[in-house]
Amino acid sequence: MPTFPFTRLAAVPYAPLLVTQARRLRRDTPRLPDAALPWTGSRPGPDPLRILVLGDSTAAGVGAETQSEALPGWIAHEVAERWGRGSTWRAIGENGATARDVRERFLTDAAAVPFDLALLTIGANDALGLRSRNAFTNDVRRIVLALRAAAPQAAVLVSLMPRFDRFALLPEPLRATLARHAASLDTGARLAVEGLDGVAAIPTPPPYVEGFFASDEFHPSALGYRLWARFVFDSAPGLRLDRPVG
């Protein structure tokens, strides 16, 4: 994904067409439900790791039937496969949530229960809403700092923008506009958390394989979440969870 600066002013000449395309997309795209409750679970094993998934529709498991088939379950699977550890997990989020929504409405509850590993998945809705880079960057940094303050020994992984340029359901110029703005937000957020102790920003994802997307062609399927969880751990430099945290 390009990482050059992008301003929302660049979208002004295309505004009428972008609005029309966005409305048509919302009208025609199936709205999938959240993953079924409960949004908590566990996987047996020694030295269980406490996992938190916080964010938007992908934290809510949209595209999967249960959270066991979404990010929390597959992260627990990776922890077991890579380090032989058990886990308990919980997910907090909402379909359509922006970084501001997460900070204002979900962060307090997320930080109230101890955790050893947090995955923040956020950004797509900020890009879709053409939020400013400064606002998004500030929200992401404040969320991450709050998570670090709540659990200083925990690892915080930040997964940001999807590759909108590879979303086949998005028409042009909407696809290119979203891709450029998302790249700008992504760059700002990465710079905002760079160098923070215990924090790693996950790279933008590799090409999406067949079956990655759910039936709405926007959210991950169970397979997509599985591949995403694997990519998260493959991409987190220096992350080791083969021993008790702290």
Tab-separated table of C-alpha atoms in Angstrom:
chain	number	residue	atom	x	y	z
A	1	MET	CA	0.000	0.000	0.000
A	2	PRO	CA	1.356	3.480	-0.803
A	3	THR	CA	2.585	5.403	2.212
A	4	PHE	CA	2.770	8.901	0.740
A	5	PRO	CA	0.850	11.702	2.505
A	6	PHE	CA	-2.812	12.022	1.554
A	7	THR	CA	-5.123	14.856	2.434
A	8	ARG	CA	-8.892	14.674	2.467
A	9	LEU	CA	-8.872	17.717	0.190
A	10	ALA	CA	-7.649	15.432	-2.589
A	11	ALA	CA	-11.031	13.699	-2.515
A	12	VAL	CA	-13.041	16.905	-2.972
A	13	PRO	CA	-13.153	16.827	-6.802
A	14	TYR	CA	-14.612	13.322	-6.659
A	15	ALA	CA	-16.959	13.994	-3.747
A	16	PRO	CA	-20.306	13.604	-5.570
A	17	LEU	CA	-19.237	10.331	-7.173
A	18	LEU	CA	-17.668	9.025	-3.965
A	19	VAL	CA	-20.868	9.742	-2.027
A	20	THR	CA	-22.951	7.963	-4.655
A	21	GLN	CA	-20.648	4.949	-4.693
A	22	ALA	CA	-20.520	4.766	-0.896
A	23	ARG	CA	-24.308	4.878	-0.609
A	24	ARG	CA	-24.686	2.162	-3.232
A	25	LEU	CA	-22.106	0.042	-1.429
A	26	ARG	CA	-23.917	0.335	1.909
A	27	ARG	CA	-27.219	-0.514	0.212
A	28	ASP	CA	-25.978	-3.544	-1.697
A	29	THR	CA	-23.479	-5.095	0.729
A	30	PRO	CA	-24.976	-7.776	3.017
A	31	ARG	CA	-24.756	-6.846	6.692
A	32	LEU	CA	-23.368	-9.831	8.522
A	33	PRO	CA	-24.000	-10.372	12.237
A	34	ASP	CA	-21.414	-10.300	14.994
A	35	ALA	CA	-19.982	-13.599	16.124
A	36	ALA	CA	-22.365	-15.346	18.484
A	37	LEU	CA	-21.991	-14.918	22.223
A	38	PRO	CA	-20.113	-15.609	24.406
A	39	TRP	CA	-17.186	-13.368	23.556
A	40	THR	CA	-15.061	-15.060	26.171
A	41	GLY	CA	-13.441	-18.477	26.110
A	42	SER	CA	-10.464	-20.567	27.005
A	43	ARG	CA	-8.062	-23.141	25.634
A	44	PRO	CA	-6.541	-25.695	28.015
A	45	GLY	CA	-2.811	-25.770	28.628
A	46	PRO	CA	-0.102	-24.776	31.105
A	47	ASP	CA	0.657	-21.176	32.124
A	48	PRO	CA	-2.540	-19.817	30.536
A	49	LEU	CA	-2.117	-16.506	28.768
A	50	ARG	CA	-4.804	-13.847	29.191
A	51	ILE	CA	-5.728	-12.507	25.746
A	52	LEU	CA	-7.656	-9.329	24.938
A	53	VAL	CA	-8.941	-8.463	21.455
A	54	LEU	CA	-10.190	-4.878	21.237
A	55	GLY	CA	-11.505	-2.934	18.286
A	56	ASP	CA	-14.065	-2.759	15.520
A	57	SER	CA	-16.088	-5.341	13.582
A	58	THR	CA	-13.119	-7.680	13.434
A	59	ALA	CA	-12.964	-7.690	17.233
A	60	ALA	CA	-16.709	-8.391	17.143
A	61	GLY	CA	-15.977	-11.394	14.912
A	62	VAL	CA	-18.141	-10.290	11.985
A	63	GLY	CA	-17.760	-12.889	9.246
A	64	ALA	CA	-17.313	-15.837	11.627
A	65	GLU	CA	-20.007	-17.799	13.420
A	66	THR	CA	-18.263	-17.756	16.811
A	67	GLN	CA	-15.323	-16.001	18.416
A	68	SER	CA	-13.559	-19.353	18.532
A	69	GLU	CA	-13.444	-19.092	14.720
A	70	ALA	CA	-12.479	-15.411	14.787
A	71	LEU	CA	-9.421	-13.583	16.116
A	72	PRO	CA	-9.585	-14.602	19.813
A	73	GLY	CA	-9.873	-18.311	19.077
A	74	TRP	CA	-7.185	-18.325	16.419
A	75	ILE	CA	-4.808	-16.230	18.534
A	76	ALA	CA	-5.263	-18.793	21.307
A	77	HIS	CA	-4.548	-21.490	18.725
A	78	GLU	CA	-1.298	-19.804	17.697
A	79	VAL	CA	-0.209	-19.408	21.329
A	80	ALA	CA	-0.772	-23.121	21.881
A	81	GLU	CA	0.940	-24.172	18.661
A	82	ARG	CA	3.969	-21.911	19.026
A	83	TRP	CA	4.580	-21.936	22.772
A	84	GLY	CA	2.513	-24.770	24.207
A	85	ARG	CA	0.561	-22.470	26.485
A	86	GLY	CA	-3.105	-22.425	27.365
A	87	SER	CA	-5.136	-19.248	27.301
A	88	THR	CA	-8.228	-17.414	28.340
A	89	TRP	CA	-9.576	-14.768	26.012
A	90	ARG	CA	-12.177	-12.089	25.636
A	91	ALA	CA	-13.206	-9.744	22.847
A	92	ILE	CA	-14.515	-6.200	23.180
A	93	GLY	CA	-15.633	-4.106	20.233
A	94	GLU	CA	-18.393	-3.114	17.881
A	95	ASN	CA	-19.166	-3.277	14.202
A	96	GLY	CA	-18.544	0.188	12.773
A	97	ALA	CA	-16.442	1.443	15.693
A	98	THR	CA	-13.803	4.066	15.024
A	99	ALA	CA	-10.699	4.585	17.123
A	100	ARG	CA	-12.535	7.357	18.953
A	101	ASP	CA	-15.431	5.004	19.720
A	102	VAL	CA	-13.008	2.448	21.140
A	103	ARG	CA	-11.251	5.066	23.249
A	104	GLU	CA	-14.421	6.654	24.595
A	105	ARG	CA	-16.735	3.654	24.972
A	106	PHE	CA	-14.759	0.418	25.312
A	107	LEU	CA	-11.299	1.214	26.646
A	108	THR	CA	-12.247	1.474	30.318
A	109	ASP	CA	-13.881	-1.971	30.320
A	110	ALA	CA	-11.009	-3.440	28.308
A	111	ALA	CA	-8.377	-2.174	30.732
A	112	ALA	CA	-10.308	-3.190	33.846
A	113	VAL	CA	-9.568	-6.924	33.549
A	114	PRO	CA	-5.913	-8.108	33.650
A	115	PHE	CA	-4.401	-9.265	30.356
A	116	ASP	CA	-1.019	-10.483	29.120
A	117	LEU	CA	-1.488	-9.941	25.389
A	118	ALA	CA	-3.700	-7.355	23.719
A	119	LEU	CA	-4.492	-7.096	20.030
A	120	LEU	CA	-5.934	-3.742	18.971
A	121	THR	CA	-7.611	-3.994	15.584
A	122	ILE	CA	-8.742	-0.578	14.424
A	123	GLY	CA	-8.683	1.845	11.518
A	124	ALA	CA	-10.935	0.655	8.708
A	125	ASN	CA	-13.917	2.723	9.839
A	126	ASP	CA	-11.723	5.775	10.382
A	127	ALA	CA	-10.574	5.457	6.786
A	128	LEU	CA	-14.117	4.898	5.533
A	129	GLY	CA	-15.208	8.033	7.385
A	130	LEU	CA	-12.240	10.027	6.031
A	131	ARG	CA	-11.216	10.994	9.579
A	132	SER	CA	-8.228	13.261	9.854
A	133	ARG	CA	-4.792	11.743	10.299
A	134	ASN	CA	-4.137	13.772	13.450
A	135	ALA	CA	-7.390	12.693	15.115
A	136	PHE	CA	-6.862	9.031	14.312
A	137	THR	CA	-3.221	9.079	15.345
A	138	ASN	CA	-4.058	10.722	18.657
A	139	ASP	CA	-6.778	8.175	19.411
A	140	VAL	CA	-4.557	5.184	18.642
A	141	ARG	CA	-1.718	6.479	20.788
A	142	ARG	CA	-4.047	7.207	23.711
A	143	ILE	CA	-5.569	3.719	23.492
A	144	VAL	CA	-2.166	2.056	23.420
A	145	LEU	CA	-0.809	4.149	26.287
A	146	ALA	CA	-3.880	3.323	28.376
A	147	LEU	CA	-3.446	-0.389	27.713
A	148	ARG	CA	0.231	-0.176	28.643
A	149	ALA	CA	-0.606	1.695	31.841
A	150	ALA	CA	-3.200	-0.907	32.785
A	151	ALA	CA	-0.853	-3.844	32.126
A	152	PRO	CA	2.802	-2.700	32.011
A	153	GLN	CA	4.113	-6.256	31.543
A	154	ALA	CA	1.711	-7.095	28.696
A	155	ALA	CA	2.474	-7.135	25.002
A	156	VAL	CA	0.294	-4.840	22.877
A	157	LEU	CA	-0.024	-5.637	19.180
A	158	VAL	CA	-1.596	-3.033	16.906
A	159	SER	CA	-3.207	-4.181	13.673
A	160	LEU	CA	-4.225	-1.227	11.546
A	161	MET	CA	-5.456	-0.847	7.979
A	162	PRO	CA	-6.699	-3.500	5.586
A	163	ARG	CA	-5.584	-3.334	1.956
A	164	PHE	CA	-8.504	-1.436	0.476
A	165	ASP	CA	-6.739	-1.429	-2.887
A	166	ARG	CA	-7.319	-5.197	-2.972
A	167	PHE	CA	-11.034	-5.126	-2.115
A	168	ALA	CA	-12.723	-6.269	-5.305
A	169	LEU	CA	-16.164	-5.038	-4.195
A	170	LEU	CA	-14.978	-1.405	-4.047
A	171	PRO	CA	-15.500	0.540	-7.297
A	172	GLU	CA	-13.123	3.187	-8.565
A	173	PRO	CA	-12.409	5.938	-7.644
A	174	LEU	CA	-13.712	4.958	-4.189
A	175	ARG	CA	-11.194	2.119	-3.898
A	176	ALA	CA	-8.161	4.256	-4.710
A	177	THR	CA	-9.360	7.121	-2.501
A	178	LEU	CA	-9.855	4.859	0.507
A	179	ALA	CA	-6.547	3.106	-0.113
A	180	ARG	CA	-4.625	6.377	-0.166
A	181	HIS	CA	-6.333	7.797	2.891
A	182	ALA	CA	-5.925	4.520	4.789
A	183	ALA	CA	-2.216	4.539	3.962
A	184	SER	CA	-1.891	8.034	5.398
A	185	LEU	CA	-3.715	7.092	8.605
A	186	ASP	CA	-1.656	3.917	8.867
A	187	THR	CA	1.623	5.815	8.614
A	188	GLY	CA	0.552	8.341	11.239
A	189	ALA	CA	-0.530	5.683	13.730
A	190	ARG	CA	2.654	3.665	13.267
A	191	LEU	CA	4.769	6.721	13.980
A	192	ALA	CA	2.630	7.445	17.043
A	193	VAL	CA	3.356	4.070	18.670
A	194	GLU	CA	6.882	3.586	17.366
A	195	GLY	CA	9.399	2.999	20.128
A	196	LEU	CA	6.830	2.360	22.864
A	197	ASP	CA	7.978	-0.437	25.137
A	198	GLY	CA	6.080	-3.682	24.654
A	199	VAL	CA	4.206	-2.417	21.585
A	200	ALA	CA	4.447	-3.736	18.023
A	201	ALA	CA	2.571	-2.470	14.979
A	202	ILE	CA	1.710	-5.321	12.619
A	203	PRO	CA	2.644	-4.708	8.952
A	204	THR	CA	-0.012	-4.265	6.301
A	205	PRO	CA	-1.290	-7.684	5.223
A	206	PRO	CA	-0.031	-9.769	2.305
A	207	PRO	CA	-2.270	-10.506	-0.696
A	208	TYR	CA	-5.620	-11.955	0.302
A	209	VAL	CA	-6.019	-15.575	-0.740
A	210	GLU	CA	-9.156	-17.208	-2.088
A	211	GLY	CA	-11.574	-17.779	0.781
A	212	PHE	CA	-10.134	-15.011	2.945
A	213	PHE	CA	-13.324	-12.937	2.802
A	214	ALA	CA	-16.759	-13.762	4.173
A	215	SER	CA	-19.867	-13.626	1.990
A	216	ASP	CA	-20.005	-9.823	2.152
A	217	GLU	CA	-16.551	-9.654	0.475
A	218	PHE	CA	-15.473	-7.167	3.132
A	219	HIS	CA	-14.947	-8.939	6.467
A	220	PRO	CA	-12.706	-11.957	7.005
A	221	SER	CA	-14.147	-15.445	6.992
A	222	ALA	CA	-13.128	-18.047	9.563
A	223	LEU	CA	-10.228	-18.880	7.227
A	224	GLY	CA	-9.394	-15.182	6.930
A	225	TYR	CA	-9.243	-14.784	10.689
A	226	ARG	CA	-7.039	-17.863	10.955
A	227	LEU	CA	-4.579	-16.507	8.391
A	228	TRP	CA	-4.660	-13.080	10.028
A	229	ALA	CA	-3.824	-14.502	13.466
A	230	ARG	CA	-0.919	-16.447	11.986
A	231	PHE	CA	0.341	-13.330	10.197
A	232	VAL	CA	0.137	-11.305	13.421
A	233	PHE	CA	2.540	-13.631	15.200
A	234	ASP	CA	4.806	-14.075	12.192
A	235	SER	CA	5.110	-10.281	11.988
A	236	ALA	CA	5.660	-9.373	15.652
A	237	PRO	CA	9.435	-8.975	16.012
A	238	GLY	CA	10.871	-10.373	19.202
A	239	LEU	CA	7.542	-11.468	20.666
A	240	ARG	CA	8.099	-14.473	22.945
A	241	LEU	CA	5.339	-16.089	24.932
A	242	ASP	CA	7.015	-19.366	25.801
A	243	ARG	CA	7.292	-18.348	29.448
A	244	PRO	CA	4.982	-16.607	31.940
A	245	VAL	CA	4.537	-12.899	31.251
A	246	GLY	CA	6.126	-10.612	33.819
